[in-house]
PDB file of C-alpha atoms in Angstrom:
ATOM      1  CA  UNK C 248     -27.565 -35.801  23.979  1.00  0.00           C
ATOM      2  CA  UNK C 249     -28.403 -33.838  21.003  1.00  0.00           C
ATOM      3  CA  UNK C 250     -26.940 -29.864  21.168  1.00  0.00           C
ATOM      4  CA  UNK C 251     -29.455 -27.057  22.224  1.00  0.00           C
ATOM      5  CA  UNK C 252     -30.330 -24.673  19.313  1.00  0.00           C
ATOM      6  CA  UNK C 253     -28.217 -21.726  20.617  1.00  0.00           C
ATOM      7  CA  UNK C 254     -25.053 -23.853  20.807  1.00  0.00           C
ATOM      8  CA  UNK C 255     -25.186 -24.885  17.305  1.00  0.00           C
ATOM      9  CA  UNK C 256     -25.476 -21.408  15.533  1.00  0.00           C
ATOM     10  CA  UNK C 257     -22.790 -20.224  19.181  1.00  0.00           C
ATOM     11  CA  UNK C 258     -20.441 -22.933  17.058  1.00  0.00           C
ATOM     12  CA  UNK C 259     -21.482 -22.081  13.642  1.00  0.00           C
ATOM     13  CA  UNK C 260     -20.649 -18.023  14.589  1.00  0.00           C
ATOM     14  CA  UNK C 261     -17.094 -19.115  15.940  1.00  0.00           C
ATOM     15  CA  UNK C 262     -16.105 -21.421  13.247  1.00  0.00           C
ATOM     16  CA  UNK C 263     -17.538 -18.538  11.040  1.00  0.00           C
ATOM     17  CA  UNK C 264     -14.726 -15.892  12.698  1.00  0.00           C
ATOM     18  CA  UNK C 265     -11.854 -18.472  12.676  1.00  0.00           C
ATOM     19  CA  UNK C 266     -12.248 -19.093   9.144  1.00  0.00           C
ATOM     20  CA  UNK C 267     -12.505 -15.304   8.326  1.00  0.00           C
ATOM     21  CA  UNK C 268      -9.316 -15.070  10.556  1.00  0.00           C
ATOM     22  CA  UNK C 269      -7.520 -17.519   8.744  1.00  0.00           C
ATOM     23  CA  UNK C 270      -8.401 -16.188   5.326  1.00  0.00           C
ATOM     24  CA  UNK C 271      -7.677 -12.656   6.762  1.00  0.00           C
ATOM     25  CA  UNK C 272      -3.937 -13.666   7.863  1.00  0.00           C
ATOM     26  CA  UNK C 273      -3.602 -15.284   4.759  1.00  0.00           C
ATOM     27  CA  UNK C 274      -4.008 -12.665   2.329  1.00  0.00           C
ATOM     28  CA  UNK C 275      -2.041 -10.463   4.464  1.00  0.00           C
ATOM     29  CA  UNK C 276       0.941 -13.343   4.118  1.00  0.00           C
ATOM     30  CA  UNK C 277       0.444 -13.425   0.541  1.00  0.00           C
ATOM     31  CA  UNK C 278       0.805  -9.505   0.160  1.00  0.00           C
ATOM     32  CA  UNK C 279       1.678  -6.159   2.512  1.00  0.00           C
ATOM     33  CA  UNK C 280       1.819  -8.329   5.751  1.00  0.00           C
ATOM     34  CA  UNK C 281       4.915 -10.497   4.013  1.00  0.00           C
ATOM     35  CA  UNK C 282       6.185  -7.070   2.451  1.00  0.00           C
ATOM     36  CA  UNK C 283       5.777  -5.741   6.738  1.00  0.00           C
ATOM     37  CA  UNK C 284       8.326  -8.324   7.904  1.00  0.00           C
ATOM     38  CA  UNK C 285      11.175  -7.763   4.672  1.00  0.00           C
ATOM     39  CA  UNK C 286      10.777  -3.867   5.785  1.00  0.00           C
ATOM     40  CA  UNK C 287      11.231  -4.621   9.516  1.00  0.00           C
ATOM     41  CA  UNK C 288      14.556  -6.718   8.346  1.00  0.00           C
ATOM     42  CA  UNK C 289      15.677  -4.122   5.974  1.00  0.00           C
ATOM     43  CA  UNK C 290      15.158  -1.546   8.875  1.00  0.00           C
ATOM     44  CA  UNK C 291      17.193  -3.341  11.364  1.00  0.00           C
ATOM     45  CA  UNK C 292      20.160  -3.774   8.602  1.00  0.00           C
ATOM     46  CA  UNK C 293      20.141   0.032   8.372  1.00  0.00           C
ATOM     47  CA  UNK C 294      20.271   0.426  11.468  1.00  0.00           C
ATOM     48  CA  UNK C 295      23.292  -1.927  12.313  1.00  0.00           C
ATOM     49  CA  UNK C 296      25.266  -0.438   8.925  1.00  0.00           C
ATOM     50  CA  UNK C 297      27.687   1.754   9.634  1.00  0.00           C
ATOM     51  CA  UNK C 298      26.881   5.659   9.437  1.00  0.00           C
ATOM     52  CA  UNK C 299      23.215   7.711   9.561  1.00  0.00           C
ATOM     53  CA  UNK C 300      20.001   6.564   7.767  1.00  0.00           C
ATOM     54  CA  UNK C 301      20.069   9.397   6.092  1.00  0.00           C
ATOM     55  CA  UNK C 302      23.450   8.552   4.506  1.00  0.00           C
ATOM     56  CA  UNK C 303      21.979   5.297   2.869  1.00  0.00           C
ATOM     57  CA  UNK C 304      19.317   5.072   0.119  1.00  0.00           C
ATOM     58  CA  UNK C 305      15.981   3.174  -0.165  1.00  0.00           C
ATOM     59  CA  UNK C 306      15.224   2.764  -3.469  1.00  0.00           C
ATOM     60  CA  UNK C 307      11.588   1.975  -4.670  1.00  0.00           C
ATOM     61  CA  UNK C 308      11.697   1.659  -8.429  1.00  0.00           C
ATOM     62  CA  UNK C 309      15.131   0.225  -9.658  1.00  0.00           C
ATOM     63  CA  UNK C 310      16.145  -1.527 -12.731  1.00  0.00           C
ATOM     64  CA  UNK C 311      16.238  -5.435 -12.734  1.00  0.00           C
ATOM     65  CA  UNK C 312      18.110  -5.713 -15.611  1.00  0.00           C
ATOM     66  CA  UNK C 313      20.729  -2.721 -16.453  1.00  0.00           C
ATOM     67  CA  UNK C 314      22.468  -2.639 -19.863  1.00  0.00           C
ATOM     68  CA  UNK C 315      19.488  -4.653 -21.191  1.00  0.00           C
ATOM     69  CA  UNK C 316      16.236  -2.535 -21.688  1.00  0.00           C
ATOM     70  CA  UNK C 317      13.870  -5.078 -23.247  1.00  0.00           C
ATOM     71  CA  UNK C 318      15.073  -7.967 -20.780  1.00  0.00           C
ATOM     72  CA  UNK C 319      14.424  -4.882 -17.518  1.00  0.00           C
ATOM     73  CA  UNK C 320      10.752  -3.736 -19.322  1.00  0.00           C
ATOM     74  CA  UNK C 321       9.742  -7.218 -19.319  1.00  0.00           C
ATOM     75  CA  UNK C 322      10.895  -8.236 -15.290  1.00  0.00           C
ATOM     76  CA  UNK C 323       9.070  -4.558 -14.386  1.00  0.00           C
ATOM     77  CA  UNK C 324       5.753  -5.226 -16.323  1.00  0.00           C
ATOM     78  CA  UNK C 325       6.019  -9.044 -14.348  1.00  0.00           C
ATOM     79  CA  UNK C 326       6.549  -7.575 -11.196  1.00  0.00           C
ATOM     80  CA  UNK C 327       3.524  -5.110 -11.644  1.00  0.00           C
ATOM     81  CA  UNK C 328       1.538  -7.929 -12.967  1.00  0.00           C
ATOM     82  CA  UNK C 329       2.351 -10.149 -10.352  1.00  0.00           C
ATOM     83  CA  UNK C 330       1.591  -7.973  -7.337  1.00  0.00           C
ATOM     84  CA  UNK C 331      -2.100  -7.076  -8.139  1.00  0.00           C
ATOM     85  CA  UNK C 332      -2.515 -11.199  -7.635  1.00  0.00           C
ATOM     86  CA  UNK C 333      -3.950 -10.079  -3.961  1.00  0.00           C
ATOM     87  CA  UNK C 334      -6.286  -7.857  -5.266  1.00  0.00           C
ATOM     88  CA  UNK C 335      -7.592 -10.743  -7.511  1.00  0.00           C
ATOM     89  CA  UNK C 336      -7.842 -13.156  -4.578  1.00  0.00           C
ATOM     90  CA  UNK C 337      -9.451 -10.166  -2.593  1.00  0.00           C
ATOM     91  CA  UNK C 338     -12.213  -9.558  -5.294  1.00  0.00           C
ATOM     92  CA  UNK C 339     -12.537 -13.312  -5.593  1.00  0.00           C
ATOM     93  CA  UNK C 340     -13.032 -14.216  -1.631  1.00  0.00           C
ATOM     94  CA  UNK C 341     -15.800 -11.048  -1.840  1.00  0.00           C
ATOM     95  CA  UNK C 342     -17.456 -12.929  -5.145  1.00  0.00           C
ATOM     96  CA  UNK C 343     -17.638 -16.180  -3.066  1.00  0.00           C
ATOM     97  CA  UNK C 344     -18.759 -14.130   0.180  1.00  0.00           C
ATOM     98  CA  UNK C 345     -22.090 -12.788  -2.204  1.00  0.00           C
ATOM     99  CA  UNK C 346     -20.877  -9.934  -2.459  1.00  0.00           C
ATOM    100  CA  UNK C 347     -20.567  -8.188  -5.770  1.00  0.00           C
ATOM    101  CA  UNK C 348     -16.528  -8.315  -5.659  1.00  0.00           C
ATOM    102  CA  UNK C 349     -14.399  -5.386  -5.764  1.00  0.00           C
ATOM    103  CA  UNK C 350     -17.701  -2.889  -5.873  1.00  0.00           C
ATOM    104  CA  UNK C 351     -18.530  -3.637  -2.783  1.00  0.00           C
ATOM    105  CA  UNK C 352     -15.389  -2.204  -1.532  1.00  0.00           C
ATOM    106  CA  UNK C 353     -16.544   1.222  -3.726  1.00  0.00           C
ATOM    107  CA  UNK C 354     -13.583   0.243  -6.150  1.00  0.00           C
ATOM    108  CA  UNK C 355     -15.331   0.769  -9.523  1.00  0.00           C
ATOM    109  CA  UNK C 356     -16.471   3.140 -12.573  1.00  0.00           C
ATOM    110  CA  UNK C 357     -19.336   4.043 -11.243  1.00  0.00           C
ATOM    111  CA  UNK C 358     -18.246   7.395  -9.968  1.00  0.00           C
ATOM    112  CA  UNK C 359     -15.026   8.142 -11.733  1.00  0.00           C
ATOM    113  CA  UNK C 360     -15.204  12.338 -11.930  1.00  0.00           C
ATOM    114  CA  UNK C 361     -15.981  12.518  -7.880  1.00  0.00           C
ATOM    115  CA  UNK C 362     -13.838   9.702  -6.949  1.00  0.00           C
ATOM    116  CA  UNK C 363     -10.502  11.762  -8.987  1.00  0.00           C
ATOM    117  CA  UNK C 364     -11.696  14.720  -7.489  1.00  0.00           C
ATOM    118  CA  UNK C 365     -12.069  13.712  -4.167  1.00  0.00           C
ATOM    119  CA  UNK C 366      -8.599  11.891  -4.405  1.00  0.00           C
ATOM    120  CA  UNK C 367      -6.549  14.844  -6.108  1.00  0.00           C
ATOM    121  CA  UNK C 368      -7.921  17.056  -3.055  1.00  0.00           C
ATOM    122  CA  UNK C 369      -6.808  14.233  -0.997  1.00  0.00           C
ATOM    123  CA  UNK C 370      -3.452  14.068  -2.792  1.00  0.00           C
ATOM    124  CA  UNK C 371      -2.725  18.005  -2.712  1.00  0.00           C
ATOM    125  CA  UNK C 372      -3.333  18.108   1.493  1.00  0.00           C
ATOM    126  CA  UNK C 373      -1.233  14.797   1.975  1.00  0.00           C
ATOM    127  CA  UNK C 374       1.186  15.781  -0.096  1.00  0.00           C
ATOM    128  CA  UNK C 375       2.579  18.332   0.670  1.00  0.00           C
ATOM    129  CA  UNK C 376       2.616  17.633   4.458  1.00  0.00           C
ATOM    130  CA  UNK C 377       4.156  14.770   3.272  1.00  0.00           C
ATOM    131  CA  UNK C 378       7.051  15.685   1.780  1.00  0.00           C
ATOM    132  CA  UNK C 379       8.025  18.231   4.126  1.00  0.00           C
ATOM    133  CA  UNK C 380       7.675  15.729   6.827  1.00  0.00           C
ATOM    134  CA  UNK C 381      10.455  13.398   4.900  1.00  0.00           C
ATOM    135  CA  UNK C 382      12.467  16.641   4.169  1.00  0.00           C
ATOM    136  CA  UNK C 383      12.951  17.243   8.451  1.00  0.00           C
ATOM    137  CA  UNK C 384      12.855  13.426   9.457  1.00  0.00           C
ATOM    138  CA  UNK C 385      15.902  12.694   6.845  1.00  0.00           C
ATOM    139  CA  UNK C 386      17.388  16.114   8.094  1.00  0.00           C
ATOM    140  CA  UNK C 387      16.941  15.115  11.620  1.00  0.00           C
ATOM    141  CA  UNK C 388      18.748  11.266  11.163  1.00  0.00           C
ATOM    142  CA  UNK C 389      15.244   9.246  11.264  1.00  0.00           C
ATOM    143  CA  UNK C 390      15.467   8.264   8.122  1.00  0.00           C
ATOM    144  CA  UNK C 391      17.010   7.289   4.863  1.00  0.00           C
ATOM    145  CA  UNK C 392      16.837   8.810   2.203  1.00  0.00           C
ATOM    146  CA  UNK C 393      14.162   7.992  -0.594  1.00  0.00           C
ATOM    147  CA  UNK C 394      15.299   7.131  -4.611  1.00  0.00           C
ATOM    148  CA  UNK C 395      11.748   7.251  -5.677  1.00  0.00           C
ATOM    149  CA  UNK C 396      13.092   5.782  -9.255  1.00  0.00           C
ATOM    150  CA  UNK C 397      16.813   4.737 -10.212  1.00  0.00           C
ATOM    151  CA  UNK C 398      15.512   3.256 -13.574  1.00  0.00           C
ATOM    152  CA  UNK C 399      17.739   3.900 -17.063  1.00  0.00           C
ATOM    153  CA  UNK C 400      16.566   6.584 -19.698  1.00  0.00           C
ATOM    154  CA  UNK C 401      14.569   4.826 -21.981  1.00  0.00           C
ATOM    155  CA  UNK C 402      11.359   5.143 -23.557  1.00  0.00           C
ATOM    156  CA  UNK C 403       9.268   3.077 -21.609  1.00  0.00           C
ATOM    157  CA  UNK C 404      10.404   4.744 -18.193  1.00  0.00           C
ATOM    158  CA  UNK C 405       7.547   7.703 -17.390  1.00  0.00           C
ATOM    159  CA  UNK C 406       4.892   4.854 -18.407  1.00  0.00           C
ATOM    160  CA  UNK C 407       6.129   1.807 -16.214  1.00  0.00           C
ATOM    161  CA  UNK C 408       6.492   4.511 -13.534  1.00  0.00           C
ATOM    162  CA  UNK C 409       2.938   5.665 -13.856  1.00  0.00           C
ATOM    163  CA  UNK C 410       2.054   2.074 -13.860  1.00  0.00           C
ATOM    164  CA  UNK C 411       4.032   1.335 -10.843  1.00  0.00           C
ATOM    165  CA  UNK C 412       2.215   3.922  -8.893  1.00  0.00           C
ATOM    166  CA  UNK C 413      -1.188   2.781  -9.962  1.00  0.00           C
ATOM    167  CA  UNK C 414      -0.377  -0.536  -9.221  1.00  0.00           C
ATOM    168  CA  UNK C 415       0.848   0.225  -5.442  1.00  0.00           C
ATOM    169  CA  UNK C 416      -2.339   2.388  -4.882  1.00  0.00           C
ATOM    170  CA  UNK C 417      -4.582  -0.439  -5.668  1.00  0.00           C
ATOM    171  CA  UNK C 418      -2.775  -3.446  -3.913  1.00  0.00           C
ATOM    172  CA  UNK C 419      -2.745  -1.071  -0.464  1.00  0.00           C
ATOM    173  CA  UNK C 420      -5.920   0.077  -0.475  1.00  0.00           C
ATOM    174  CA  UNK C 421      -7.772  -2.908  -1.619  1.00  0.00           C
ATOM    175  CA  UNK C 422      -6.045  -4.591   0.691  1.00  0.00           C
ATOM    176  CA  UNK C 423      -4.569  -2.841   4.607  1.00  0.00           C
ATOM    177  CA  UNK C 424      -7.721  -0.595   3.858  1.00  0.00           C
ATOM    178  CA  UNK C 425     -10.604  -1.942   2.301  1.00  0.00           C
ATOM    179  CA  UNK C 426     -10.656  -5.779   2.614  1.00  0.00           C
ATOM    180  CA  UNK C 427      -8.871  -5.388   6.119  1.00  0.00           C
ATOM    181  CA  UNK C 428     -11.477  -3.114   7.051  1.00  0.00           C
ATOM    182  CA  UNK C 429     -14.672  -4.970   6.361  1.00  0.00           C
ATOM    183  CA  UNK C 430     -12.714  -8.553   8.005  1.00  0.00           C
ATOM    184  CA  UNK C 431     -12.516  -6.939  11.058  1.00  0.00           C
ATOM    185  CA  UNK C 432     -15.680  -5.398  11.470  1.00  0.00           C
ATOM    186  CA  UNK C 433     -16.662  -8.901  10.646  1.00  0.00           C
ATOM    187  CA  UNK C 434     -14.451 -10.049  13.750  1.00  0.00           C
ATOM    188  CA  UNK C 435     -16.436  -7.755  15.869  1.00  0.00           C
ATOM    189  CA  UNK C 436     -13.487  -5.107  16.273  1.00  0.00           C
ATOM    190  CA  UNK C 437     -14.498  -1.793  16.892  1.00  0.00           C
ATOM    191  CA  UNK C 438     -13.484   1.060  15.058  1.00  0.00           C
ATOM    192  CA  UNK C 439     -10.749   2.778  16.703  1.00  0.00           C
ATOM    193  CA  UNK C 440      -9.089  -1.169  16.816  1.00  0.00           C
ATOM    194  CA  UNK C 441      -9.509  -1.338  13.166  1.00  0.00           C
ATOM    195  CA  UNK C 442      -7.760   2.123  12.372  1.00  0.00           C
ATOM    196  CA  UNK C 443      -5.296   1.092  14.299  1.00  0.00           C
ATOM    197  CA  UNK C 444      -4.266  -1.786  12.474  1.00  0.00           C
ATOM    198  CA  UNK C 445      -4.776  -0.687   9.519  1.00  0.00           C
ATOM    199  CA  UNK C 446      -2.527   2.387  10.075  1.00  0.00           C
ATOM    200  CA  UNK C 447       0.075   0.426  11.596  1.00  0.00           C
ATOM    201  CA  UNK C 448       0.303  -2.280   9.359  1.00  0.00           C
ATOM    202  CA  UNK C 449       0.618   0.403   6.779  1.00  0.00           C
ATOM    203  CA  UNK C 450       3.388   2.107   8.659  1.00  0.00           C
ATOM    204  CA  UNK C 451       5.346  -1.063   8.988  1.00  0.00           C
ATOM    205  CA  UNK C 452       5.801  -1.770   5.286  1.00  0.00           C
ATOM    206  CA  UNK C 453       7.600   1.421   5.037  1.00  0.00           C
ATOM    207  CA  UNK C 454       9.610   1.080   7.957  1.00  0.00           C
ATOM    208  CA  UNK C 455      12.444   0.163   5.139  1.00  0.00           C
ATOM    209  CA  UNK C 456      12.413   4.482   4.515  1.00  0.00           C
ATOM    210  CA  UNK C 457      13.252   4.739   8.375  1.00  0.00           C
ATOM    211  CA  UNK C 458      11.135   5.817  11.402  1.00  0.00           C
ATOM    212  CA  UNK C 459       9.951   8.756   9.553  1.00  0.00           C
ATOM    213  CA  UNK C 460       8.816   6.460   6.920  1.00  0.00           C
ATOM    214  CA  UNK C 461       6.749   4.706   9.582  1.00  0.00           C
ATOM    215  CA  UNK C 462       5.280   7.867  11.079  1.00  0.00           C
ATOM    216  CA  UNK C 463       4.793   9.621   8.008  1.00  0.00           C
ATOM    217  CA  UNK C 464       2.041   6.339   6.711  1.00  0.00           C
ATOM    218  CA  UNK C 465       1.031   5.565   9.315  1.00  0.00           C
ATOM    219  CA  UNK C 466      -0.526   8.608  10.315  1.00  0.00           C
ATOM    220  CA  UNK C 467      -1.628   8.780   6.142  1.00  0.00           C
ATOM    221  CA  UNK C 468      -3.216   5.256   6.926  1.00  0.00           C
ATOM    222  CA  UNK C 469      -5.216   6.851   9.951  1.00  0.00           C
ATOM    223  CA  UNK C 470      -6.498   9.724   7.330  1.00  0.00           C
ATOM    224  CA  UNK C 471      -7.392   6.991   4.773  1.00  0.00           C
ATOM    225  CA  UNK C 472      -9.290   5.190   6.927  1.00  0.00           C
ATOM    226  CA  UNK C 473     -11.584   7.683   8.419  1.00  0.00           C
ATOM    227  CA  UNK C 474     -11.984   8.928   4.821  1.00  0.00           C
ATOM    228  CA  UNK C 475     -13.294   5.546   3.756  1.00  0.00           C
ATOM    229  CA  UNK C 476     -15.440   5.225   6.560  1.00  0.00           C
ATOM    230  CA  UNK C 477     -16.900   8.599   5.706  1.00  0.00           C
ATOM    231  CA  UNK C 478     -17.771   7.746   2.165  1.00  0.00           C
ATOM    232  CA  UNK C 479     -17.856   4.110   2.068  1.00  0.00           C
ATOM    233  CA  UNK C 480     -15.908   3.773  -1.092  1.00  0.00           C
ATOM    234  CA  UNK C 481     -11.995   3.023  -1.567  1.00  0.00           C
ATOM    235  CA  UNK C 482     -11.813   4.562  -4.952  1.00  0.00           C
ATOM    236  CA  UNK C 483     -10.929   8.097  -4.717  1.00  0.00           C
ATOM    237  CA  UNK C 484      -8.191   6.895  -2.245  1.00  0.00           C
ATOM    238  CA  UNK C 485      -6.961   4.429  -4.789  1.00  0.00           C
ATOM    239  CA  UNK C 486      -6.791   8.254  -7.124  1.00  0.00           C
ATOM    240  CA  UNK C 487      -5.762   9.517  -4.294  1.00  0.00           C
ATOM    241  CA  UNK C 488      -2.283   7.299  -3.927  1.00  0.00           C
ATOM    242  CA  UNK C 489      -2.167   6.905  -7.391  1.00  0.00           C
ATOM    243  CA  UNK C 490      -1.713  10.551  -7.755  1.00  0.00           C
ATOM    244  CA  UNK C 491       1.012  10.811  -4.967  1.00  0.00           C
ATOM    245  CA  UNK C 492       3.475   8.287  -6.211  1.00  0.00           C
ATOM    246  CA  UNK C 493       2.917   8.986  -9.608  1.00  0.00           C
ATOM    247  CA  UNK C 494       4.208  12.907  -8.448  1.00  0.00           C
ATOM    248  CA  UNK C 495       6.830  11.285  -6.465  1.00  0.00           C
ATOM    249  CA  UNK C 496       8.007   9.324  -9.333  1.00  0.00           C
ATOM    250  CA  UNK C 497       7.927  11.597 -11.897  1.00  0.00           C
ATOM    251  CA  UNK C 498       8.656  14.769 -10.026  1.00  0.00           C
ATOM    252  CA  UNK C 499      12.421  12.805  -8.611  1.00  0.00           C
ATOM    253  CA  UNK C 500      12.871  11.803 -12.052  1.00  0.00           C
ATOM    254  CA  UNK C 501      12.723  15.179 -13.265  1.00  0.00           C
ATOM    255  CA  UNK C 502      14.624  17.362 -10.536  1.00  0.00           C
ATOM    256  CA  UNK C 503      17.014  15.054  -8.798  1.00  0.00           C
ATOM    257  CA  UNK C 504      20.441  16.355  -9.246  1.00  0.00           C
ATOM    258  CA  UNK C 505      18.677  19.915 -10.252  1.00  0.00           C
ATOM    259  CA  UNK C 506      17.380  21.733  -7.435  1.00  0.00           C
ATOM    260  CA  UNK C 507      19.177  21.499  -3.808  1.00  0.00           C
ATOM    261  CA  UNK C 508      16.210  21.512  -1.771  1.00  0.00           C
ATOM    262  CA  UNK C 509      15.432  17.206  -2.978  1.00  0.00           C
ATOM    263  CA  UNK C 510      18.257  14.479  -1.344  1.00  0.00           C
ATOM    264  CA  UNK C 511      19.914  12.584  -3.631  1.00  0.00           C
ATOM    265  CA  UNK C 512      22.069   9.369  -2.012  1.00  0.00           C
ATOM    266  CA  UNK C 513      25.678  10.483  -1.486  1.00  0.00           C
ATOM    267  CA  UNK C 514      28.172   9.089  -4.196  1.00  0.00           C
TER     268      UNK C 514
END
């Protein structure tokens, strides 16, 4: 017997969602969902070390290669390099999709003065919420405390920091908010199922910085994703990142060791 109509484009719609479940998983294994399981591990070693969280360090820019500052600059610029690949793939599964890649996420010039604007108003709110919120989770034993750069004093440090930063804005937003986003719509999830995911995916990647770590993105990754839906474009959250890690970075590098109010691991 030949299949009726309906059950053809019934099996055509499910093969349709298991493939875009497949390639969904997939990216996730080749990027923050991988990086969600090392942070889980990490977290449990901290926890079974002996002494607080706050007594051990989590540090997110180190050097590879110390004593050797051309050898270090070229294994930091790799590992920048490297972990945009996702964001490649991403753009590339959108291109094949018929979908004008990456500007179809709103990740593009097209806007660039509202999209920084948007994000450094983003940046100043989440910020500074943010930071307090580390300051009383450390203080209260949830969670380690955060070397936002350990790298050597040399020339190329402020740049491969700012780099760093960008780089990390881009690969999680493409990626846990974006491209996750618009998957599982395409699964049929509904919203609230979506921020939820997305928010605790996000949270789980930092779980190496403690529970506080976890808290502290996840509920960012809640903010980010109602912002997105609001104005349908990931760029001026990509500024909006961008502009928070490259304060973080910068501003440690800069005041650890000279003001008493910023932790610094215990020596």
């Amino acid at each position: 017997m030949r299949a009726e109509p309906e059950t053809v484009v019934e099996d055509l719609r499910q093969d349709g969602r298991a493939m875009l479940r497949a390639e969904t998983l997939l990216v996730l294994a080749l990027s923050l969902g991988a990086s969600a399981v090392s942070s889980l591990i990490s977290f449990i070693g901290a926890l079974t070390r002996p002494g607080g969280l706050k007594d051990q360090a989590a540090t997110l820019n180190g050097s590879y290669a110390p004593g050797r500052p051309w050898l270090d600059l070229a294994w930091q610029l790799f590992g920048i390099t490297t972990a945009l690949v996702p964001v490649l793939l991403v753009a590339h599964l959108l291109t094949r999709e018929g979908v004008p890649g990456l500007r179809a996420l709103g990740f593009d010039r097209t806007r660039p003065g509202p999209d920084l604007a948007r994000g450094a108003l983003v940046a100043a709110g989440i910020g500074s919420a943010g930071l307090a919120f580390y300051l009383a989770a450390r203080a209260s034993g949830f969670n380690l405390t955060v070397v936002p750069e350990a790298l050597p004093d040399v020339w190329w440090k402020f740049p491969v920091l700012v780099l760093s930063a960008v780089q990390n804005a881009v690969v999680e937003e493409v990626v846990v908010l974006a491209y996750l986003l618009r998957r599982l719509d395409q699964l049929g999830w509904s919203p609230k199922a979506s921020l939820a995911a997305s928010s605790l995916l996000r949270g789980s990647y930092h779980l190496y910085q403690g529970i506080g770590g976890f808290l502290g993105n996840a509920v960012m990754g809640a903010v980010f994703v109602l912002l997105y839906r609001r104005w349908g474009r990931v760029g001026p959250l990509v500024a909006a990142h961008a502009l928070l890690d490259i304060v973080a970075f910068g501003g440690y590098a800069l005041l650890a060791g000279k003001v008493g109010w910023l932790p610094t691991p215990q020596r």
